[in-house]
Short mmCIF file of C-alpha atoms in Angstrom, two decimals:
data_model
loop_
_atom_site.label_atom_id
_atom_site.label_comp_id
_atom_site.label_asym_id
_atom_site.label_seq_id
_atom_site.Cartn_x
_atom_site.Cartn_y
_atom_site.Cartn_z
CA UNK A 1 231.08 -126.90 -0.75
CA UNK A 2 227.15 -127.36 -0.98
CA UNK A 3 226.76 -124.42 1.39
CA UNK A 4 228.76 -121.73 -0.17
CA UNK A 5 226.74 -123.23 -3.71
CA UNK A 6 223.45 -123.04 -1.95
CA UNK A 7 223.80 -118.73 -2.10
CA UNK A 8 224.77 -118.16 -5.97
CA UNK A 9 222.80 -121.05 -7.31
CA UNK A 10 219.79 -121.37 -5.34
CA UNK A 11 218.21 -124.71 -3.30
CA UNK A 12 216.46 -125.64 -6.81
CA UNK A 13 218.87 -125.76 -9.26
CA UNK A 14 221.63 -127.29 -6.14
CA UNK A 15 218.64 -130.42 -5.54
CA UNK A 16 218.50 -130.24 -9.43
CA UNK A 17 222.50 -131.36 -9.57
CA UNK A 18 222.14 -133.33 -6.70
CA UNK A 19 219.55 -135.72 -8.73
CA UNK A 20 222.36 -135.49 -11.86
CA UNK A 21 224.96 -136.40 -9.29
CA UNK A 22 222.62 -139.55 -7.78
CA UNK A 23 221.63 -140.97 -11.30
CA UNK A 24 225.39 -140.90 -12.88
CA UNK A 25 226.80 -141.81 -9.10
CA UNK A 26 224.28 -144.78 -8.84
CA UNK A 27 224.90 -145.74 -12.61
CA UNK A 28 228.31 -145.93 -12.36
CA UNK A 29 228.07 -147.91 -9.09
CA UNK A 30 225.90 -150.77 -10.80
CA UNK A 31 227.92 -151.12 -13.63
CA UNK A 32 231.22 -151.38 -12.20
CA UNK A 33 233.38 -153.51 -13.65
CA UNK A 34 236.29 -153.14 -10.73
CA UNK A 35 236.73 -152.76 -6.92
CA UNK A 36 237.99 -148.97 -7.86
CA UNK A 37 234.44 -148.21 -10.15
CA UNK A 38 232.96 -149.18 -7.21
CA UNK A 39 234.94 -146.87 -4.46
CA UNK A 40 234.71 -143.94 -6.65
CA UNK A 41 230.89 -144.20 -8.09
CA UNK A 42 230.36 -144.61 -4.19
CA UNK A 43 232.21 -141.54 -3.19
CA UNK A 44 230.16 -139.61 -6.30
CA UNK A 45 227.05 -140.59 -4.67
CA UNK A 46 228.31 -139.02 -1.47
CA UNK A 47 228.89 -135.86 -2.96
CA UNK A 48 225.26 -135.80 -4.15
CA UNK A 49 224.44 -136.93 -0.21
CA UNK A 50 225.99 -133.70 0.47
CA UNK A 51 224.35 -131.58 -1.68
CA UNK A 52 220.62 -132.42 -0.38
CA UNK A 53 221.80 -132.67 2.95
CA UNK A 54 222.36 -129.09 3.09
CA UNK A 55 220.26 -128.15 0.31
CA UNK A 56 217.01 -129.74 1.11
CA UNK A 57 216.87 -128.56 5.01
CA UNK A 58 217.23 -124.76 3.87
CA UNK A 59 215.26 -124.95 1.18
CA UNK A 60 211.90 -126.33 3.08
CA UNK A 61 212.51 -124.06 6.06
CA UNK A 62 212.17 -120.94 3.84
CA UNK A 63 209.00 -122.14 1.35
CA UNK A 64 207.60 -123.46 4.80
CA UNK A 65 204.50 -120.99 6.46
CA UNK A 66 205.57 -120.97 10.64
CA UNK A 67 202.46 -122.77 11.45
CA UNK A 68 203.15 -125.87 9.77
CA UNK A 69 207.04 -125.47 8.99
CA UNK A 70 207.55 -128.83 11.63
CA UNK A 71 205.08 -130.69 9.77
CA UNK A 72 207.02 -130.15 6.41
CA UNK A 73 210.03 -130.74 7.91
CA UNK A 74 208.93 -134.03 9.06
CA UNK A 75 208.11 -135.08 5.92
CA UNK A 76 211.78 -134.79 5.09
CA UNK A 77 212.44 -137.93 7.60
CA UNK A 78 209.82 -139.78 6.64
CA UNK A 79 210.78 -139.65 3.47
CA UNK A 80 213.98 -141.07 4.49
CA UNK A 81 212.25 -143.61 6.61
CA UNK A 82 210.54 -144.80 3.59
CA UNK A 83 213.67 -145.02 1.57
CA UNK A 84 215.18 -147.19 3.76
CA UNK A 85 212.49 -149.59 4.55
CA UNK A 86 211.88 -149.56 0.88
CA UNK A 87 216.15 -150.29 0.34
CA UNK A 88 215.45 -152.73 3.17
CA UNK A 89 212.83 -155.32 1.09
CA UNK A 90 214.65 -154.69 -2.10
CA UNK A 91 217.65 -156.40 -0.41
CA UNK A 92 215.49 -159.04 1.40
CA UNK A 93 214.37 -159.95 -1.84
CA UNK A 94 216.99 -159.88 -3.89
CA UNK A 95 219.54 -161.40 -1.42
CA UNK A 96 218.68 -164.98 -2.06
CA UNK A 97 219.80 -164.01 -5.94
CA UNK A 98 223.06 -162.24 -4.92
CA UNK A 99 221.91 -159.67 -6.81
CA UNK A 100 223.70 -156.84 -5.84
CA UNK A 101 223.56 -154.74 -9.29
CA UNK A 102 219.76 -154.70 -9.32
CA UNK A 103 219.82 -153.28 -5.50
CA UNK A 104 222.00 -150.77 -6.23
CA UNK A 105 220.27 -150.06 -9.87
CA UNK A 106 216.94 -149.33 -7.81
CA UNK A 107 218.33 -146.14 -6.33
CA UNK A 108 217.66 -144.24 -9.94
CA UNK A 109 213.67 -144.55 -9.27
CA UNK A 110 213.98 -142.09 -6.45
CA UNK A 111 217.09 -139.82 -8.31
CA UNK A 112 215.09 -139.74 -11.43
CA UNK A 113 212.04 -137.92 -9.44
CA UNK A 114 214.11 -135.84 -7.65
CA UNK A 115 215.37 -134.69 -10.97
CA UNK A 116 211.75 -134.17 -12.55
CA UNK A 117 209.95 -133.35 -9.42
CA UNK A 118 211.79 -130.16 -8.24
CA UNK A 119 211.04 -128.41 -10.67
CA UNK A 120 207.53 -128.64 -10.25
CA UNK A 121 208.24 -126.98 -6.82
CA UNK A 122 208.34 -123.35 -6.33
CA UNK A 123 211.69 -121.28 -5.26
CA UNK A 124 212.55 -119.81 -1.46
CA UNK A 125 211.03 -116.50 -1.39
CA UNK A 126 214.10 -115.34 1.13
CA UNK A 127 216.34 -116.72 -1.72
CA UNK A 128 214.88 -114.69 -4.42
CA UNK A 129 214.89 -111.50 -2.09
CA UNK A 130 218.79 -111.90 -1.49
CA UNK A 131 219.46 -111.68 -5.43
CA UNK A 132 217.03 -108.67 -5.83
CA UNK A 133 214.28 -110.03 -7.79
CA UNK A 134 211.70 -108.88 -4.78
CA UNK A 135 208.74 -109.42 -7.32
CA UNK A 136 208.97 -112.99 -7.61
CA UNK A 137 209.80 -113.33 -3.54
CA UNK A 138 206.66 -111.18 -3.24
CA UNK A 139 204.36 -113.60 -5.31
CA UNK A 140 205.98 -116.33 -3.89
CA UNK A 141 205.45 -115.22 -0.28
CA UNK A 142 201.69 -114.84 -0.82
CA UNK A 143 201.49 -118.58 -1.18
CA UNK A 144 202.44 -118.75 2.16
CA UNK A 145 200.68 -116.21 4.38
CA UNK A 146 197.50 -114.40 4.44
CA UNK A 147 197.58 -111.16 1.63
CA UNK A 148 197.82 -108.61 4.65
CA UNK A 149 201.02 -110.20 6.28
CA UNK A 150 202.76 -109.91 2.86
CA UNK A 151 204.48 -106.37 3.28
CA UNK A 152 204.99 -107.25 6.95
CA UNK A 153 207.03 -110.64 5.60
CA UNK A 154 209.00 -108.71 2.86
CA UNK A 155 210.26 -106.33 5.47
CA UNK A 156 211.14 -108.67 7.94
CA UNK A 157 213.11 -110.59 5.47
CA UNK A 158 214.93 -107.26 4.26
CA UNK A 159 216.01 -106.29 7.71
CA UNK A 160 217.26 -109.73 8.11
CA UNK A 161 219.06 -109.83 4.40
CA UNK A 162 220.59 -106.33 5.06
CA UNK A 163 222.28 -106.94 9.11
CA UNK A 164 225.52 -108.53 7.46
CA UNK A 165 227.61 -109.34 4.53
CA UNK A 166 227.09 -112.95 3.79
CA UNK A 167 231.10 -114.13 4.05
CA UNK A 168 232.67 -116.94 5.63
CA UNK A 169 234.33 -114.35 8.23
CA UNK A 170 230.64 -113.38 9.21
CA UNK A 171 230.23 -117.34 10.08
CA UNK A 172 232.61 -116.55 13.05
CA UNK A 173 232.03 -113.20 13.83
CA UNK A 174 230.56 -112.96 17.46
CA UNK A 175 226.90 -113.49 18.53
CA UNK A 176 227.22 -115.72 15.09
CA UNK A 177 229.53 -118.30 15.99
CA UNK A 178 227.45 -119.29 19.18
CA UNK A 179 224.29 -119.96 16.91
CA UNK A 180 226.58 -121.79 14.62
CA UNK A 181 228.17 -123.76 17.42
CA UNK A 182 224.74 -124.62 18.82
CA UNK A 183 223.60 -125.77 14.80
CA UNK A 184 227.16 -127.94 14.82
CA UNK A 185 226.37 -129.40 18.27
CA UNK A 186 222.97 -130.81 17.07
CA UNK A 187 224.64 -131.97 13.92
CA UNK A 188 227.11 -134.23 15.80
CA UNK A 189 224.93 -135.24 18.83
CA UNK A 190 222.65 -136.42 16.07
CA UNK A 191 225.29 -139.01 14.87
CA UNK A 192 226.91 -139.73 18.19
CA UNK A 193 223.37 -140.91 19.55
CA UNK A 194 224.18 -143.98 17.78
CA UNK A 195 221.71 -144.58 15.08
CA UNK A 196 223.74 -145.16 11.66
CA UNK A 197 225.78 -147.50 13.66
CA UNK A 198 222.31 -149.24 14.60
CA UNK A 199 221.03 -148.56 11.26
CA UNK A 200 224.32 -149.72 9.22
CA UNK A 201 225.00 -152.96 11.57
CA UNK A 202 221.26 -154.04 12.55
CA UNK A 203 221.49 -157.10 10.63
CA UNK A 204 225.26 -157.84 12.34
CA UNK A 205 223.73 -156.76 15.77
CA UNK A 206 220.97 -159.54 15.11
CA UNK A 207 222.80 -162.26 13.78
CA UNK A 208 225.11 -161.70 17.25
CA UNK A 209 222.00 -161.91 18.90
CA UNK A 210 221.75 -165.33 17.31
CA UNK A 211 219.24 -165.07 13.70
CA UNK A 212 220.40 -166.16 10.60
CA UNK A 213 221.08 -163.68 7.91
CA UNK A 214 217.60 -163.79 6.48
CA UNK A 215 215.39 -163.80 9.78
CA UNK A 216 218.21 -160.31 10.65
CA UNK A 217 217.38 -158.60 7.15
CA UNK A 218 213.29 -159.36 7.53
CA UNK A 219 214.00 -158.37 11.22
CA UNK A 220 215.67 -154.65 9.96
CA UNK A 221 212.65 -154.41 7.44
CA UNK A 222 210.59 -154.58 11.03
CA UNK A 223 212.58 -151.39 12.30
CA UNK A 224 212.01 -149.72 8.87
CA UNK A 225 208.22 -149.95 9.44
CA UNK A 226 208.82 -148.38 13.50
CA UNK A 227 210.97 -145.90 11.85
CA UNK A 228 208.20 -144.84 9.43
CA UNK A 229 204.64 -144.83 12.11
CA UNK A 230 207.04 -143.37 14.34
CA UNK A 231 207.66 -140.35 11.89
CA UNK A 232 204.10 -139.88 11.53
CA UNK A 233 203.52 -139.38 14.88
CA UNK A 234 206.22 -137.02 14.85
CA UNK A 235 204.75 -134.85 12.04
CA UNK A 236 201.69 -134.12 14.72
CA UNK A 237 203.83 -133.67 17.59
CA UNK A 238 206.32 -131.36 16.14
CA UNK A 239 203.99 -128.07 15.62
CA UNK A 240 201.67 -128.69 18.83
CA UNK A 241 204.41 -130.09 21.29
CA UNK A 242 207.10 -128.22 20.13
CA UNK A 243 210.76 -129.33 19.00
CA UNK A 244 212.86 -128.72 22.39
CA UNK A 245 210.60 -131.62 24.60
CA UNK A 246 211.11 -134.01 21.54
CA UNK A 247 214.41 -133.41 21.91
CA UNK A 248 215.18 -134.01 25.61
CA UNK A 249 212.56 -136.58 25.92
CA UNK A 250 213.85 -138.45 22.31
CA UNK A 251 217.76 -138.55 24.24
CA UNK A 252 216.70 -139.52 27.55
CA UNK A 253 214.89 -142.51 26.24
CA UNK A 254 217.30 -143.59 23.49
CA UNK A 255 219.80 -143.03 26.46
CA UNK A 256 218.43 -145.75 28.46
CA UNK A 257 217.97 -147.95 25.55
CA UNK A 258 221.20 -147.73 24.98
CA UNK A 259 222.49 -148.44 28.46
CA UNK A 260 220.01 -151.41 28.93
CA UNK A 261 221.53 -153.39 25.57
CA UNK A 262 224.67 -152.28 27.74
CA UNK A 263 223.77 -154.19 31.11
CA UNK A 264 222.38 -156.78 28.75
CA UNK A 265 225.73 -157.44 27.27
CA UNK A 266 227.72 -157.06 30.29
CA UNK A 267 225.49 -159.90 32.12
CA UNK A 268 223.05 -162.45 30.62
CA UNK A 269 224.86 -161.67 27.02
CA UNK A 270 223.07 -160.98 23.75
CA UNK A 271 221.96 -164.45 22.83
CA UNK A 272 218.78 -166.16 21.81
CA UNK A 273 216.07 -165.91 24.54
CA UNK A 274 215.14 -163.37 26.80
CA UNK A 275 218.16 -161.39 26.51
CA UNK A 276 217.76 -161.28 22.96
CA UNK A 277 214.19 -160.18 23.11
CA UNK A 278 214.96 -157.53 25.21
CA UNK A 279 217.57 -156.42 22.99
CA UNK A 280 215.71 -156.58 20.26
CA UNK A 281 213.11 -154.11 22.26
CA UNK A 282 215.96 -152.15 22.93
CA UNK A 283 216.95 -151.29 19.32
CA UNK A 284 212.73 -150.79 18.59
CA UNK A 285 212.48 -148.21 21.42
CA UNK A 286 215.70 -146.53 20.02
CA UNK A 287 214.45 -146.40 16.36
CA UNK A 288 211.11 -145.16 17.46
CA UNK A 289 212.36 -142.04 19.13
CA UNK A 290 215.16 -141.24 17.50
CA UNK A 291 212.02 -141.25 14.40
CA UNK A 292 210.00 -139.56 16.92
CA UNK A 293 212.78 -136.65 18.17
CA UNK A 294 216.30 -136.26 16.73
CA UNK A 295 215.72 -137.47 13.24
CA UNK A 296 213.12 -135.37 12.64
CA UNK A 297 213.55 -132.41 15.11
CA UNK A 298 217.04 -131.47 14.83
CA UNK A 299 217.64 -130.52 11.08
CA UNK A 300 214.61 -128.94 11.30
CA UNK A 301 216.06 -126.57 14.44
CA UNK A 302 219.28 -126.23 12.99
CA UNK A 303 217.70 -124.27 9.75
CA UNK A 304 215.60 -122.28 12.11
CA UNK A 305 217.94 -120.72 13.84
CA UNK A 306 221.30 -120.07 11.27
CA UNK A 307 220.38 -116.35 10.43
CA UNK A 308 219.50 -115.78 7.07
CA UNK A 309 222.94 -114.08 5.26
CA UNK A 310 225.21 -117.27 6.59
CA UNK A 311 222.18 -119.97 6.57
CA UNK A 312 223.96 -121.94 3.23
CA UNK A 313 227.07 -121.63 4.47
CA UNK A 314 226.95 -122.52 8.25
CA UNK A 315 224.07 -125.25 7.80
CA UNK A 316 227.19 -126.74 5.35
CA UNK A 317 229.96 -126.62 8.38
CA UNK A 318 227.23 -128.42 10.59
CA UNK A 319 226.64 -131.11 7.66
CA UNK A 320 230.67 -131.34 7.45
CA UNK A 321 230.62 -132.41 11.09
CA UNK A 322 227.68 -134.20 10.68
CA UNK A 323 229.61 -136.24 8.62
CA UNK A 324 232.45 -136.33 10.13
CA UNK A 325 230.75 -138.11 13.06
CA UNK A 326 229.10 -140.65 11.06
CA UNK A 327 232.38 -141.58 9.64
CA UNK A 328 234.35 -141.96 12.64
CA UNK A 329 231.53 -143.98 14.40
CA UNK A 330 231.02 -145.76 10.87
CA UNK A 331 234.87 -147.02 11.01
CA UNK A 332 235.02 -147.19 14.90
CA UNK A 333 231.98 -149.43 15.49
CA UNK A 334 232.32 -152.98 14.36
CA UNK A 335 235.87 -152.12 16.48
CA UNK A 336 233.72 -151.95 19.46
CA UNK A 337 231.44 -154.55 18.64
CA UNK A 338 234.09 -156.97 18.20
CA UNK A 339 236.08 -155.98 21.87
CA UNK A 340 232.70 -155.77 23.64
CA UNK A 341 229.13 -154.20 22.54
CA UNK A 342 228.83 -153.15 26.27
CA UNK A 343 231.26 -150.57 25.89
CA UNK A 344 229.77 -149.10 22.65
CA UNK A 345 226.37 -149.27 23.96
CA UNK A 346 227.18 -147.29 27.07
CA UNK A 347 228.81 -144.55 25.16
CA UNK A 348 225.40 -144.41 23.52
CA UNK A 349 223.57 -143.94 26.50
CA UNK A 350 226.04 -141.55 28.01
CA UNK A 351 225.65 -139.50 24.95
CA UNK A 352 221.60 -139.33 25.59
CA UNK A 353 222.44 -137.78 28.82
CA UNK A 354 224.70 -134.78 27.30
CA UNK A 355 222.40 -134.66 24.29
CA UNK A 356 219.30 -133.29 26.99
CA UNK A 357 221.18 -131.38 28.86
CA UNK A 358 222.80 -130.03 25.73
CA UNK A 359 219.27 -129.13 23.86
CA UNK A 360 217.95 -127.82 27.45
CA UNK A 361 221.05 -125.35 27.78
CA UNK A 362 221.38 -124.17 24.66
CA UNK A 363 218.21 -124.52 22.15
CA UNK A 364 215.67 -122.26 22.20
CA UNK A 365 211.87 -123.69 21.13
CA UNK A 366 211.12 -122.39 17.62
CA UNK A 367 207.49 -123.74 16.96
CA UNK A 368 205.18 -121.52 15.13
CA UNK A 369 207.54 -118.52 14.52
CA UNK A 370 209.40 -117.12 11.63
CA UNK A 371 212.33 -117.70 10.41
CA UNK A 372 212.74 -113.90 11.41
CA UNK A 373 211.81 -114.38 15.11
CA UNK A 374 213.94 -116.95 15.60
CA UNK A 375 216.99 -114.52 13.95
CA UNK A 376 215.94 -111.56 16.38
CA UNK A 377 216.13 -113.77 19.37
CA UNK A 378 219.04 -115.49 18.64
CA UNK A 379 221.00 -112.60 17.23
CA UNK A 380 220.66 -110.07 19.73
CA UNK A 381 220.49 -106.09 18.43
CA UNK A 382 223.76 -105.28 19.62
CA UNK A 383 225.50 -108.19 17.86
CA UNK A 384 223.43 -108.07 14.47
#
């Protein structure tokens, strides 16, 4: 729903509600009084998930300049790196207190200045331009390029605005659909790369592996800290590299990660010792680049190259499968854990495999070009 909102309302005011959403959502969740306050202030917050989730990836590709758009985008994951290592200690702390309500009652720091701060930020320019107020995408625009490029950027933007109606048909329509496949591919390799299963079951993973419950949390708090360095690095790689060898590289290597905890499991078994140490390398190499590549390259990619009229809209189908995927893997994991880790671990690594040859197929390197460029390529003159 957050991508047919993200059109008439505009990424501001949809991160504003999505900040509304998190504070009543998170509220509600630690104050609950039953088991059914809890389920539904828990499926409130995931609505406000989906909101930013579309909302936030659109919104910082078109305020970004091309020179520097991967560097901004990056700061989107580490962002999220840092909210999770943060969510990390403040359950490492407040474990030995079983004090559930205070973790969850954190989470309104970071809604309450989403809510305050975006307003402080300024709107898309290519936003403003598709609801005819070309004055304000004008004065906008100069913030981000040089005074002479202006015109240049305003035209560029037209041509792009004007090529279709923006529609849900025009999400299918021919030439379209393969960009939009390509953005929903990326989406669900993301998730079936494995890292919310690692993410959500780290601590189980570890306390298989043979730590207690406190040594597993402090262990996690250890692949927050990768997670975030890792990012960094990222945010220097991304505009002098370039997105596509982040990508391949990033799979191969999580790939093999993935297949060693796999071998590992299948023969000396996950258990205190050298096994275990290995495994626990295993899971640092895999947070690193997936912090390095995926989690920071591919949302970035897929709001490059959705063409501007169905941008809200399509980046909202890829989020829906996006979803999707973390669900099913969500419910299907502890499953596989329980009949075997060596099986889930090898789908991992088999998905690293399709996830380079995927990227090296079918997504084109969009480093230092406009969101324009990246259209004209994509969306050949004949199918515009």
């Amino acid at each position: 729903m957050s991508g047919a909102l993200a059109n008439p309302l505009g990424r501001k005011r949809l991160v504003f509600i999505a900040g509304l959403v998190f504070m009543g959502g998170t509220l509600a969740w630690a104050t609950a009084g039953s088991a059914t306050l809890l389920v539904v202030s828990r499926i409130v917050i995931g609505v406000g998930i989906g909101i930013v989730s579309v909302s936030v990836p659109i919104y910082l590709a078109e305020i970004s300049p091309a020179r520097i758009r991967g560097r901004i985008g990056a700061l989107t994951q580490l962002m999220i790196a840092s909210g999770i290592l943060l969510s990390y200690v403040v359950g490492y702390a407040l474990s030995p207190f079983e004090a559930w309500r205070w973790m969850v009652a954190f989470a309104l720091v970071p809604a309450l200045v989403l809510i305050a701060g975006i307003w402080l930020l300024p709107e898309s320019p290519r936003w403003l331009l598709t609801r005819g107020r070309d004055e304000e995408a004008r004065a906008e625009l100069a913030r981000q390029v040089p005074a002479h490029e202006v015109e240049q950027a305003m035209r560029e933007m037209r041509e792009a605005f004007h090529r279709a109606k923006p529609s849900w048909r025009e999400v299918f329509r021919p030439g379209v659909r393969r960009i939009v496949l390509v953005a929903v591919g990326l989406a669900v390799l993301t998730q079936l790369l494995g890292i919310n299963t690692i993410t959500f079951y780290a601590p189980t993973i570890l306390k298989s592996i043979g730590f207690s419950e406190q040594a597993s949390l402090l262990n996690t708090i250890g692949f927050g800290i990768v997670s975030i360095v890792f990012t960094v690095l990222a945010s220097r790689l991304l505009d002098g590299w370039g997105r596509r060898p982040l990508l391949m590289v990033g799979a191969l290597v999580m790939g093999l990660s993935m297949a060693t905890m796999a071998v590992l499991s299948w023969t000396a078994g996950l258990t205190v010792g050298a096994s275990g140490l290995v495994a626990i390398a295993c899971l640092v190499v895999f947070k690193a680049m997936f912090s390095l590549s995926w989690g920071t390259s591919s949302r970035i990619v897929i709001a490059e190259i959705l063409p501007l009229r169905v941008r809200g809209s399509a980046l909202g189908l890829a989020e829906v499968f996006n979803f999707a995927s973390t669900f099913a893997l969500s419910l299907t994991f502890p499953i596989l854990l329980a009949a075997g880790s060596g099986l889930a671990f090898s789908l991992f690594g088999v998905m690293g495999l399709i996830a380079c040859l995927f990227v090296g197929l079918l997504v084109p390197e969009t480093k230092g070009r406009t969101l324009e460029e990246i259209e004209a390529e994509m969306l050949p003159a004949g199918k515009r």
